[in-house]
Coordinates of C-alpha atoms and ligand atoms in Angstrom, one line a residue:
Chain A
M1 CA 28.3 -90.9 127.3
K2 CA 30.1 -89.0 130.0
S3 CA 27.7 -86.8 132.1
I4 CA 30.4 -85.0 134.1
I5 CA 33.9 -84.3 132.9
A6 CA 36.5 -82.4 134.8
E7 CA 40.0 -81.9 133.4
G8 CA 43.1 -80.5 135.2
L9 CA 41.1 -78.4 137.6
V10 CA 43.3 -76.1 139.7
K11 CA 42.1 -73.7 142.4
T12 CA 44.4 -71.9 144.8
Y13 CA 43.6 -69.6 147.7
R14 CA 45.6 -66.9 149.4
K15 CA 47.6 -66.0 146.3
G16 CA 48.6 -69.6 145.6
E17 CA 49.6 -70.5 149.2
V18 CA 46.8 -73.0 149.6
K19 CA 46.2 -75.4 146.7
A20 CA 42.7 -76.6 147.1
L21 CA 42.8 -78.4 143.8
D22 CA 46.0 -79.4 142.1
G23 CA 45.2 -80.6 138.6
L24 CA 42.2 -82.8 139.4
S25 CA 40.5 -84.7 136.7
L26 CA 37.5 -87.0 136.8
D27 CA 34.5 -88.1 134.8
V28 CA 31.2 -89.8 135.4
E29 CA 29.3 -92.0 133.0
E30 CA 25.7 -91.0 132.5
G31 CA 23.3 -92.8 134.9
T32 CA 26.1 -93.9 137.2
V33 CA 27.3 -92.9 140.7
L34 CA 30.8 -91.6 141.4
S35 CA 32.0 -91.1 144.9
V36 CA 34.7 -88.7 145.6
L37 CA 36.4 -90.1 148.7
G38 CA 38.8 -88.1 150.7
P39 CA 39.7 -86.7 154.2
N40 CA 38.8 -83.2 155.4
G41 CA 40.5 -80.6 153.3
A42 CA 41.1 -82.9 150.3
G43 CA 39.3 -80.5 148.0
K44 CA 36.0 -82.3 147.7
T45 CA 33.8 -79.3 148.3
T46 CA 35.9 -77.2 145.9
V47 CA 35.3 -79.7 143.0
V48 CA 31.6 -79.7 143.7
R49 CA 31.4 -75.9 143.8
I50 CA 33.2 -75.7 140.5
L51 CA 31.0 -78.3 138.8
T52 CA 27.9 -76.5 140.1
T53 CA 29.0 -73.1 138.8
L54 CA 29.5 -71.6 142.3
L55 CA 33.2 -71.2 141.8
T56 CA 35.5 -70.5 138.9
P57 CA 38.7 -72.6 138.7
D58 CA 42.1 -70.9 138.1
S59 CA 42.6 -73.3 135.2
G60 CA 41.3 -76.5 133.8
S61 CA 37.9 -77.2 132.2
A62 CA 34.7 -78.9 133.2
S63 CA 31.4 -79.8 131.6
V64 CA 28.1 -81.2 132.9
A65 CA 25.9 -83.0 130.4
G66 CA 28.0 -81.7 127.6
I67 CA 27.7 -78.0 128.7
D68 CA 30.8 -76.1 129.7
V69 CA 30.4 -74.9 133.3
I70 CA 32.6 -71.9 132.9
K71 CA 31.2 -70.6 129.6
H72 CA 27.5 -71.4 130.1
P73 CA 26.9 -71.5 133.9
E74 CA 23.2 -70.5 133.5
K75 CA 22.5 -73.5 131.3
V76 CA 24.2 -75.8 133.7
R77 CA 22.1 -74.5 136.6
E78 CA 18.9 -75.6 134.8
I79 CA 19.8 -79.2 134.7
I80 CA 21.6 -79.8 138.0
G81 CA 20.6 -80.3 141.6
L82 CA 23.0 -79.5 144.5
S83 CA 22.9 -80.4 148.1
G84 CA 25.9 -78.8 149.7
Q85 CA 27.9 -79.8 152.7
Y86 CA 25.8 -77.6 155.0
A87 CA 22.1 -77.7 154.6
A88 CA 21.2 -74.6 152.6
V89 CA 17.6 -73.8 153.6
D90 CA 16.0 -70.9 155.3
E91 CA 16.0 -71.8 159.0
T92 CA 13.2 -69.5 160.1
L93 CA 10.8 -70.8 157.5
T94 CA 9.0 -74.1 157.6
G95 CA 10.0 -77.1 155.4
W96 CA 6.9 -76.4 153.2
D97 CA 7.7 -72.7 152.9
N98 CA 11.2 -73.5 151.7
L99 CA 10.2 -76.1 149.1
V100 CA 7.4 -73.9 147.7
M101 CA 9.8 -70.9 147.5
F102 CA 12.4 -73.0 145.6
G103 CA 9.7 -74.3 143.3
R104 CA 8.7 -70.8 142.5
L105 CA 12.3 -69.8 141.9
Y106 CA 12.4 -72.7 139.4
H107 CA 9.4 -71.0 137.7
L108 CA 7.0 -73.8 138.4
G109 CA 4.1 -71.5 139.1
K110 CA 2.2 -71.4 142.3
K111 CA 0.0 -74.5 142.0
A112 CA 2.8 -76.7 140.7
S113 CA 5.2 -75.5 143.3
I114 CA 2.8 -76.4 146.1
A115 CA 2.0 -79.8 144.5
R116 CA 5.7 -80.6 144.2
A117 CA 6.5 -79.5 147.7
D118 CA 3.8 -81.8 149.1
E119 CA 5.0 -84.6 147.0
L120 CA 8.6 -84.3 148.0
L121 CA 7.8 -83.9 151.7
E122 CA 5.8 -87.1 151.5
R123 CA 8.5 -88.9 149.7
F124 CA 11.2 -87.9 152.3
S125 CA 9.0 -88.7 155.3
L126 CA 8.7 -85.0 156.3
S127 CA 5.0 -84.5 155.9
E128 CA 4.4 -84.4 159.6
S129 CA 7.0 -81.7 160.2
A130 CA 6.2 -79.8 157.0
R131 CA 4.7 -76.9 159.0
R132 CA 7.4 -76.6 161.5
P133 CA 10.3 -74.1 161.2
I134 CA 13.5 -75.9 160.0
K135 CA 15.2 -74.7 163.3
T136 CA 13.3 -77.4 165.0
Y137 CA 14.4 -80.2 162.7
S138 CA 17.0 -82.8 163.5
G139 CA 20.2 -83.0 161.5
G140 CA 18.9 -85.9 159.4
M141 CA 15.6 -84.1 158.7
R142 CA 17.5 -81.0 157.6
R143 CA 19.6 -83.0 155.2
R144 CA 16.6 -84.7 153.7
L145 CA 14.8 -81.4 153.2
D146 CA 17.9 -79.9 151.6
L147 CA 18.1 -82.9 149.3
A148 CA 14.4 -82.5 148.5
A149 CA 15.1 -78.9 147.6
S150 CA 17.7 -80.0 145.1
L151 CA 15.2 -82.4 143.4
I152 CA 12.4 -79.9 142.7
V153 CA 12.8 -80.1 138.9
Q154 CA 14.2 -83.6 138.6
P155 CA 17.8 -82.8 137.8
K156 CA 19.7 -84.8 135.2
V157 CA 22.8 -84.6 137.3
L158 CA 22.9 -84.4 141.0
F159 CA 25.7 -83.3 143.3
L160 CA 25.7 -84.3 147.0
D161 CA 28.5 -83.0 149.2
E162 CA 29.0 -85.2 152.3
P163 CA 25.3 -86.0 152.6
T164 CA 25.7 -88.0 155.8
T165 CA 28.5 -86.2 157.7
G166 CA 27.3 -85.3 161.2
L167 CA 24.3 -87.6 161.1
D168 CA 23.6 -90.3 163.7
P169 CA 23.6 -93.9 162.4
R170 CA 19.9 -93.9 161.9
G171 CA 19.9 -90.7 160.0
R172 CA 22.7 -92.1 157.9
Q173 CA 20.8 -95.3 157.1
E174 CA 17.7 -93.3 156.1
M175 CA 19.8 -91.0 153.9
W176 CA 21.4 -94.0 152.2
G177 CA 17.9 -95.4 151.5
V178 CA 16.8 -92.1 150.0
I179 CA 19.9 -91.9 147.8
E180 CA 19.5 -95.5 146.6
E181 CA 16.0 -94.7 145.5
L182 CA 17.2 -91.7 143.5
V183 CA 19.9 -93.7 141.8
K184 CA 17.3 -96.3 140.8
G185 CA 15.4 -93.5 139.1
G186 CA 18.4 -93.1 136.8
V187 CA 20.0 -89.8 137.9
T188 CA 23.7 -89.3 137.4
L189 CA 25.2 -88.7 140.8
L190 CA 28.4 -87.3 142.1
L191 CA 28.7 -87.7 145.8
T192 CA 31.5 -86.8 148.2
T193 CA 32.2 -88.6 151.4
Q194 CA 34.8 -89.3 154.0
Y195 CA 33.6 -92.8 154.6
L196 CA 34.7 -95.8 152.6
D197 CA 31.6 -97.8 153.6
E198 CA 29.3 -95.1 152.3
A199 CA 31.2 -95.0 148.9
D200 CA 31.0 -98.8 148.9
Q201 CA 27.3 -98.8 149.6
L202 CA 26.3 -96.1 147.1
A203 CA 28.8 -95.8 144.3
D204 CA 29.6 -97.6 141.1
D205 CA 33.0 -96.0 141.0
I206 CA 35.2 -94.3 143.5
V207 CA 38.0 -91.7 143.1
V208 CA 40.2 -91.2 146.1
V209 CA 41.3 -87.6 146.5
D210 CA 44.1 -86.2 148.6
H211 CA 45.7 -82.7 148.5
G212 CA 43.6 -81.7 145.5
K213 CA 44.6 -84.7 143.4
V214 CA 43.1 -88.0 142.5
I215 CA 45.4 -90.6 144.0
A216 CA 43.4 -93.7 143.0
R217 CA 40.3 -94.7 141.0
G218 CA 38.4 -97.9 140.8
T219 CA 35.3 -99.8 141.8
S220 CA 34.9 -100.2 145.5
D221 CA 35.7 -104.0 145.2
A222 CA 39.0 -103.1 143.5
L223 CA 39.8 -100.6 146.2
K224 CA 38.9 -103.0 149.0
R225 CA 41.0 -105.7 147.4
Q226 CA 43.9 -103.3 147.6
V227 CA 43.2 -102.4 151.1
G228 CA 42.3 -105.8 152.5
G229 CA 39.1 -106.9 154.0
E230 CA 37.7 -107.0 157.6
R231 CA 39.7 -107.3 160.7
L232 CA 38.7 -109.1 163.9
E233 CA 39.6 -107.1 167.0
I234 CA 39.5 -108.3 170.6
V235 CA 40.5 -106.6 173.9
V236 CA 41.3 -108.9 176.9
D237 CA 43.0 -108.7 180.3
Q238 CA 46.7 -108.5 180.4
A239 CA 46.9 -112.0 181.8
H240 CA 45.2 -113.5 178.8
V241 CA 46.9 -111.7 176.0
G242 CA 49.3 -114.5 175.1
Q243 CA 46.6 -117.2 175.0
T244 CA 44.2 -115.0 173.0
L245 CA 46.9 -114.1 170.4
E246 CA 47.4 -117.8 169.9
I247 CA 43.6 -118.5 169.5
V248 CA 43.0 -115.6 167.1
G249 CA 46.0 -116.6 165.1
R250 CA 44.7 -120.2 164.8
V251 CA 41.1 -119.2 163.8
S252 CA 42.0 -116.5 161.3
G253 CA 44.9 -118.5 159.8
A254 CA 46.9 -115.3 159.7
T255 CA 49.4 -113.6 162.0
A256 CA 47.5 -112.0 164.9
T257 CA 48.9 -108.7 166.0
L258 CA 48.9 -106.9 169.3
D259 CA 48.4 -103.2 170.2
E260 CA 50.1 -103.4 173.5
G261 CA 48.8 -100.2 175.1
L262 CA 45.2 -101.0 174.3
R263 CA 45.7 -104.8 174.9
R264 CA 43.9 -105.2 171.5
I265 CA 44.6 -108.2 169.4
S266 CA 43.6 -108.1 165.8
A267 CA 43.9 -110.2 162.7
P268 CA 42.5 -110.1 159.1
V269 CA 39.6 -112.4 158.5
T270 CA 37.9 -113.5 155.3
T271 CA 34.8 -115.2 156.8
G272 CA 33.6 -112.2 158.9
S273 CA 31.1 -113.1 161.6
T274 CA 31.7 -116.9 161.3
A275 CA 35.3 -116.3 162.4
L276 CA 34.0 -114.0 165.2
V277 CA 31.8 -116.7 166.6
E278 CA 34.5 -119.3 166.3
V279 CA 37.0 -117.2 168.3
L280 CA 34.4 -116.4 170.9
R281 CA 33.7 -120.1 171.4
A282 CA 37.4 -120.9 171.7
L283 CA 37.9 -118.1 174.2
D284 CA 34.9 -119.3 176.2
D285 CA 36.4 -122.9 176.3
A286 CA 39.6 -121.4 177.6
Q287 CA 37.6 -119.4 180.2
I288 CA 38.7 -116.1 178.8
H289 CA 36.2 -113.3 178.9
P290 CA 36.9 -110.6 176.3
L291 CA 36.4 -106.9 177.3
D292 CA 35.5 -105.9 173.8
V293 CA 35.1 -107.7 170.5
G294 CA 34.3 -106.5 167.0
L295 CA 34.7 -106.8 163.3
K296 CA 36.3 -103.7 161.8
R297 CA 35.7 -102.8 158.2
P298 CA 38.5 -101.0 156.4
S299 CA 38.3 -97.2 156.9
L300 CA 39.4 -94.3 154.9
D301 CA 42.6 -94.3 157.0
D302 CA 43.3 -97.9 155.9
V303 CA 42.7 -96.9 152.3
F304 CA 45.1 -94.1 152.6
M305 CA 47.7 -96.2 154.3
S306 CA 47.6 -98.7 151.5
L307 CA 47.5 -96.1 148.8
T308 CA 50.3 -94.0 150.2
G309 CA 52.4 -97.0 150.9
H310 CA 52.6 -96.8 154.6
V311 CA 51.0 -100.2 155.2
A312 CA 54.2 -102.3 154.8
E313 CA 56.0 -100.2 157.4
D314 CA 53.1 -100.3 159.8
A315 CA 52.6 -104.0 159.4
A316 CA 56.2 -104.6 160.2
T317 CA 56.0 -102.7 163.4
V318 CA 52.9 -104.4 164.5
E319 CA 54.3 -107.8 163.7
Q320 CA 57.3 -107.1 165.7
A321 CA 55.2 -105.9 168.6
G322 CA 53.1 -109.1 168.4
K323 CA 56.1 -111.4 168.4
G324 CA 58.2 -110.2 171.1
F325 CA 56.3 -107.5 173.0
K326 CA 59.1 -105.2 171.9
G327 CA 59.2 -102.0 170.0
K328 CA 56.8 -100.2 172.2
K329 CA 58.3 -96.9 171.6
E330 CA 58.5 -97.2 167.9
K331 CA 54.9 -98.2 167.8
K332 CA 53.8 -95.2 169.8
E333 CA 55.5 -93.0 167.4
K334 CA 53.9 -94.6 164.4
N335 CA 50.5 -94.2 166.1
R336 CA 51.1 -90.6 166.5
E337 CA 51.9 -90.2 162.8
K338 CA 48.7 -91.9 162.0
G339 CA 46.7 -89.7 164.3
G340 CA 48.3 -86.6 162.8
R341 CA 47.3 -87.5 159.3
S342 CA 43.6 -88.2 160.0
Chain B
M1 CA 10.1 -60.2 133.6
N2 CA 11.3 -63.4 135.3
A3 CA 13.9 -61.3 137.1
L4 CA 11.2 -59.3 138.7
K5 CA 9.1 -62.4 139.6
D6 CA 12.2 -64.0 141.1
A7 CA 12.9 -60.9 143.2
L8 CA 9.3 -60.9 144.4
V9 CA 9.6 -64.5 145.6
I10 CA 12.6 -63.4 147.6
T11 CA 10.6 -60.4 149.0
R12 CA 7.8 -62.8 149.9
R13 CA 10.3 -65.0 151.7
Q14 CA 11.3 -62.0 153.9
L15 CA 7.6 -61.3 154.7
L16 CA 7.1 -65.0 155.5
Q17 CA 10.1 -64.8 157.9
L18 CA 8.4 -61.9 159.7
A19 CA 5.2 -63.9 159.9
R20 CA 7.1 -66.9 161.4
V21 CA 9.1 -64.8 163.8
P22 CA 6.9 -61.8 164.6
E23 CA 9.2 -60.7 167.4
V24 CA 11.5 -59.2 164.7
L25 CA 8.8 -56.9 163.5
I26 CA 7.7 -56.1 167.0
F27 CA 11.2 -55.1 168.1
S28 CA 12.0 -53.2 164.9
T29 CA 8.9 -51.0 165.6
I30 CA 9.3 -50.7 169.4
Q31 CA 12.8 -49.2 169.1
P32 CA 11.8 -46.2 167.0
V33 CA 8.7 -45.7 169.0
M34 CA 10.8 -45.7 172.2
F35 CA 13.0 -43.1 170.6
V36 CA 10.0 -40.9 169.9
L37 CA 8.9 -41.1 173.5
L38 CA 12.3 -40.6 175.0
F39 CA 13.2 -37.6 172.9
R40 CA 9.8 -36.1 173.2
Y41 CA 9.7 -36.2 177.0
V42 CA 13.4 -36.0 177.9
F43 CA 14.6 -33.2 175.6
G44 CA 11.3 -31.8 174.6
G45 CA 11.1 -29.5 177.6
S46 CA 14.6 -28.1 177.3
I47 CA 14.9 -27.4 173.6
N48 CA 13.3 -24.1 172.6
T49 CA 12.2 -24.4 169.0
G50 CA 10.6 -21.1 168.4
Q51 CA 7.9 -22.8 166.3
P52 CA 4.3 -23.5 167.1
G53 CA 3.5 -27.0 168.4
G54 CA 6.8 -27.5 170.3
Y55 CA 9.7 -29.8 170.0
V56 CA 7.8 -32.8 168.8
Q57 CA 7.1 -31.1 165.5
L58 CA 10.8 -30.8 164.8
L59 CA 11.6 -34.2 166.3
M60 CA 9.3 -36.4 164.2
P61 CA 11.0 -35.7 160.8
G62 CA 14.3 -36.3 162.5
I63 CA 13.3 -39.7 163.9
F64 CA 11.7 -40.7 160.7
V65 CA 14.9 -40.1 158.8
Q66 CA 17.0 -41.8 161.5
T67 CA 14.9 -44.9 161.4
T68 CA 15.0 -45.1 157.6
A69 CA 18.8 -44.6 157.8
F70 CA 19.0 -47.7 159.9
T71 CA 17.6 -49.7 157.0
L72 CA 21.3 -49.8 155.9
A73 CA 22.2 -52.0 158.9
A74 CA 19.1 -54.2 158.6
T75 CA 19.7 -55.0 155.0
A76 CA 23.4 -55.5 155.5
S77 CA 23.0 -58.0 158.4
G78 CA 20.1 -59.8 156.7
L79 CA 22.1 -60.4 153.6
A80 CA 25.3 -61.2 155.5
E81 CA 23.4 -63.9 157.3
D82 CA 22.3 -65.5 154.1
M83 CA 25.9 -65.3 152.7
T84 CA 27.5 -66.9 155.7
K85 CA 24.9 -69.6 156.2
G86 CA 25.4 -71.3 152.9
L87 CA 21.9 -70.4 151.8
I88 CA 23.4 -68.1 149.1
D89 CA 25.0 -71.2 147.5
R90 CA 21.6 -72.6 146.9
F91 CA 20.3 -69.4 145.4
R92 CA 23.3 -69.1 143.2
S93 CA 22.9 -72.6 141.9
L94 CA 19.3 -71.9 140.8
P95 CA 18.5 -70.9 137.3
I96 CA 17.4 -67.4 138.4
S97 CA 18.4 -63.9 137.6
R98 CA 21.5 -63.2 139.5
S99 CA 20.3 -59.8 140.9
A100 CA 17.0 -61.3 142.1
L101 CA 18.3 -62.1 145.6
V102 CA 19.7 -58.6 146.3
F103 CA 16.9 -56.8 144.5
G104 CA 14.3 -58.8 146.3
R105 CA 15.8 -58.0 149.7
T106 CA 15.9 -54.3 149.1
L107 CA 12.1 -54.5 148.2
G108 CA 11.5 -56.5 151.4
D109 CA 13.3 -54.0 153.6
G110 CA 11.3 -51.2 151.9
L111 CA 8.0 -52.9 152.7
L112 CA 9.2 -53.3 156.3
N113 CA 9.9 -49.5 156.4
I114 CA 6.3 -48.8 155.4
V115 CA 5.0 -50.6 158.5
V116 CA 7.6 -49.0 160.8
L117 CA 7.0 -45.5 159.6
F118 CA 3.2 -46.0 159.9
V119 CA 3.5 -47.2 163.5
M120 CA 5.9 -44.3 164.3
G121 CA 3.5 -41.8 162.7
V122 CA 0.7 -43.0 164.9
A123 CA 2.9 -42.9 168.0
G124 CA 4.0 -39.4 167.1
F125 CA 0.4 -38.3 166.6
I126 CA -0.5 -39.6 170.1
V127 CA 2.3 -37.5 171.7
G128 CA 1.3 -34.3 169.9
W129 CA 2.8 -34.4 166.4
R130 CA 0.5 -32.4 164.1
P131 CA 1.8 -31.8 160.6
T132 CA -0.1 -28.8 159.1
S133 CA 0.7 -29.1 155.4
G134 CA -2.1 -31.2 154.1
I135 CA -2.4 -34.8 153.0
F136 CA -0.7 -34.4 149.7
K137 CA 2.6 -33.0 151.1
I138 CA 2.5 -35.4 154.0
S139 CA 2.2 -38.4 151.7
L140 CA 5.0 -37.0 149.6
A141 CA 7.2 -36.8 152.6
F142 CA 6.6 -40.4 153.4
I143 CA 7.3 -41.5 149.8
F144 CA 10.5 -39.5 150.1
L145 CA 11.4 -41.2 153.3
L146 CA 10.9 -44.6 151.8
A147 CA 13.0 -43.7 148.8
F148 CA 15.8 -42.6 151.1
G149 CA 15.6 -45.9 153.0
Y150 CA 15.6 -47.8 149.7
A151 CA 18.7 -46.0 148.5
L152 CA 20.6 -46.8 151.7
S153 CA 19.4 -50.4 151.5
W154 CA 21.8 -50.7 148.5
V155 CA 24.7 -49.5 150.6
G156 CA 23.6 -52.2 153.0
I157 CA 23.6 -54.8 150.2
F158 CA 27.2 -53.8 149.4
A159 CA 28.2 -54.0 153.0
G160 CA 26.5 -57.4 153.4
L161 CA 28.2 -58.8 150.4
S162 CA 31.6 -57.7 151.7
A163 CA 31.0 -59.3 155.1
R164 CA 32.3 -62.4 156.7
D165 CA 30.1 -62.3 159.7
A166 CA 26.5 -61.0 160.1
R167 CA 27.0 -59.5 163.6
V168 CA 30.2 -57.6 162.6
V169 CA 28.3 -56.0 159.6
Q170 CA 25.4 -55.0 161.8
N171 CA 27.7 -53.4 164.4
M172 CA 29.8 -51.7 161.7
S173 CA 26.7 -50.3 159.9
F174 CA 25.4 -48.9 163.2
L175 CA 28.9 -47.4 163.9
I176 CA 28.6 -45.4 160.6
T177 CA 24.9 -44.5 160.6
F178 CA 24.5 -43.6 164.3
P179 CA 27.0 -40.7 164.3
L180 CA 25.7 -39.5 161.0
T181 CA 22.2 -39.3 162.3
F182 CA 23.4 -37.3 165.4
L183 CA 25.8 -35.0 163.5
S184 CA 22.8 -33.5 161.9
N185 CA 19.8 -31.3 162.5
A186 CA 17.7 -34.3 163.4
F187 CA 17.4 -33.8 167.1
A188 CA 18.8 -30.4 167.8
P189 CA 19.5 -27.3 165.7
T190 CA 22.9 -27.3 164.1
T191 CA 23.3 -23.7 165.1
G192 CA 24.4 -24.8 168.5
M193 CA 27.4 -26.8 167.1
P194 CA 31.0 -25.5 166.6
R195 CA 31.1 -23.6 163.4
A196 CA 33.3 -26.1 161.6
L197 CA 31.0 -28.9 162.5
Q198 CA 28.0 -27.0 161.2
Y199 CA 29.4 -27.3 157.6
F200 CA 29.6 -31.0 157.9
A201 CA 26.2 -31.4 159.7
E202 CA 24.4 -29.2 157.2
W203 CA 25.7 -30.9 154.1
N204 CA 25.0 -34.3 155.7
P205 CA 22.4 -36.1 153.7
V206 CA 20.5 -36.9 156.9
S207 CA 20.1 -33.1 157.5
T208 CA 19.0 -32.3 154.0
M209 CA 16.5 -35.2 154.3
V210 CA 15.2 -33.9 157.7
A211 CA 15.0 -30.4 156.4
A212 CA 13.1 -31.6 153.3
C213 CA 10.6 -33.5 155.4
R214 CA 10.2 -30.5 157.8
E215 CA 9.4 -28.4 154.8
L216 CA 6.9 -30.9 153.5
F217 CA 5.3 -31.1 157.0
G218 CA 4.9 -27.3 157.0
L219 CA 7.8 -26.3 159.2
K220 CA 10.6 -23.8 158.8
N221 CA 14.3 -24.8 158.9
Q222 CA 17.1 -23.2 160.7
F223 CA 20.5 -23.3 159.1
G224 CA 23.8 -22.0 160.6
A225 CA 27.0 -21.9 158.7
T226 CA 25.5 -22.9 155.3
A227 CA 22.5 -20.6 155.4
G228 CA 21.7 -19.4 152.0
S229 CA 23.7 -22.1 150.2
F230 CA 22.2 -24.8 148.0
P231 CA 21.5 -27.6 150.6
S232 CA 19.7 -25.1 152.9
E233 CA 17.8 -23.4 150.2
H234 CA 16.8 -26.6 148.3
P235 CA 17.0 -29.5 150.8
L236 CA 14.5 -31.6 148.8
T237 CA 16.5 -31.4 145.6
M238 CA 19.7 -31.9 147.4
S239 CA 18.3 -35.0 149.0
L240 CA 17.2 -36.4 145.7
I241 CA 20.7 -35.8 144.3
Y242 CA 22.2 -37.7 147.2
M243 CA 19.8 -40.6 146.6
V244 CA 20.6 -40.7 142.9
I245 CA 24.4 -40.6 143.7
I246 CA 24.0 -43.4 146.2
L247 CA 22.0 -45.6 143.8
V248 CA 24.3 -44.9 140.8
I249 CA 27.3 -46.0 142.8
F250 CA 26.0 -48.8 144.9
V251 CA 23.6 -50.7 142.6
P252 CA 26.1 -51.6 139.9
L253 CA 28.8 -52.1 142.5
S254 CA 26.6 -54.5 144.5
V255 CA 25.3 -56.4 141.5
R256 CA 28.9 -56.8 140.2
K257 CA 30.1 -58.0 143.6
Y258 CA 27.3 -60.5 143.8
N259 CA 28.0 -61.9 140.4
N260 CA 31.7 -62.1 141.0
A261 CA 31.4 -63.9 144.2
N262 CA 32.3 -67.1 142.4
K263 CA 35.8 -65.8 141.6
K264 CA 36.8 -66.0 145.2
Ligands
ADP1 N1 37.7 -69.7 150.7 C1 38.9 -70.3 151.1 N2 40.0 -69.6 151.5 C2 41.1 -70.3 151.8 N3 41.3 -71.6 151.8 C3 40.2 -72.4 151.4 C4 39.0 -71.8 151.0 N4 38.1 -72.8 150.7 C5 38.8 -73.9 150.8 N5 40.1 -73.7 151.2 C6 41.1 -74.7 151.5 O1 41.2 -75.6 150.3 C7 41.3 -76.9 150.8 C8 40.2 -77.8 150.2 O2 39.0 -77.4 150.8 P1 37.7 -78.2 150.6 O3 37.4 -78.3 149.1 O4 36.6 -77.5 151.4 O5 38.0 -79.6 151.2 P2 37.0 -80.8 151.6 O6 35.6 -80.4 151.2 O7 37.5 -82.0 151.0 O8 37.0 -80.9 153.1 C9 41.4 -76.9 152.3 O9 42.8 -76.9 152.6 C10 40.8 -75.6 152.6 O10 41.3 -75.1 153.8
MG2 MG1 33.9 -80.2 152.2

């Protein structure tokens, strides 16, 4: 059964000048996780706000657990949980105050509200800060508290709008752990994100959204296949560029490419860290000391490039640059385009 | 019934905020007390009231009304802050009565007024304010003041819902209420104003409120241009009419605006 269905959602602002959603459709199978992946301004928040009854679309329809969100918003509100893009908690109150207040607004009664608040604080490792005003919380703690507030009555369907944006790597890891736990509990989850690795980690299915439309849909494996896997990246002195290009090309078995300005050599690899070690060993033998090395996972940018068909063009330019150290000017222009889009 | 319970949870939240940041309460009482002292000692000597007990008797009702009029700004900026901080989205995604949030806030601001009026009353007493009308009429005056503050609170709700920025709303509300409280009989008799202005000042709800309170505290009122007309003869009734008008306009308007916020 489908838990969330959205069909042909359109939402415009400023008398139609800004099209936040342009006929967006999606659906989520009960008990699964869908990630809505897209850059800033793609329309992610707008979809979430419509599905959670905070916003009425200009046209299109949507239902959550079989209930029409436009016709029966009050019924939808009883079964959903929402953690918006910006933590929506009362900053002057303590974490405990907030959760008890929300419990009472869910009509749990005083005792049950307190019990539930304590339980959630414990579960999200916030017990120690429970009696401190939210103002003193870190970004990660705030997000966890906000999530806790959306779980007070164990929603059937949960919406998380960019749950890790703005968190440091540790906060992000913690948040992922928390979300994975929730998913194990069987909740249906719609989660928006700007990060491919986050969608990859948490979601069963991904829809890629741009300019208010779905431009691709699939499992993360399918998307990654389309985008290509990891890339090995190495930065060396100008003097060693030629030699390094050759080594990287040999180890990866693919054409290594050069970003001339950054003196960065890169190549697609299938064996990940093994390839990395091999390259480092070969460089060491040749007495070359890299300034920077790393494995780069495909990013949202890469997904977009492959989906919007710019990859072939870009690859051609890079190849050209790699071969003959030419085409510097063209490359620069390409880079600017890339920067402009992201 | 649930609607009222929900509203009370919101009211409780406001009281909790005051408990967590007591400075807010301290400053919102210091300001009116400071006004009492300033007016009492700066103007008190130069304004001849022709009434027993001196200027402070006339001043206190004026300052009480001014302070309750400022409820408008307090409510507006408090609500605007919730609106702009995303907190409102959470409230609106909860299965609660839609008017609970705004209704709860007006109650909270009403409770705050009780505290502020009490502290001001004590301060006034210390500097010589002695109402002579007896406990029943004095209590009635305070209930009346609270009702006035409550009515204006709904204007504040409307302003807060229309706002994009909490500070702008606060400043705008002051820009409206401040002149209204001075273009009145609150601090000096209207009889000293240009005649054209007297009409405005004497029909001003602030003036009818002040006049009503003075009556209830056992004082006489002076009216200029409008002497003998309805607001000067029946300031209490006139004030009640104003309150009803304000509520009849702004309660439905605000509730509708809050409910329609998802059309934007
Ligand atoms: N209230 C609004 N008024 C005008 N434009 C808006 C409003 N809300 C969103 N938009 C525009 O709609 C588009 C989609 O916004 P949003 O859904 O917030 O994107 P995302 O969450 O993916 O970053 C953006 O171009 C944004 O500027
Ligand atoms: Mg967003």
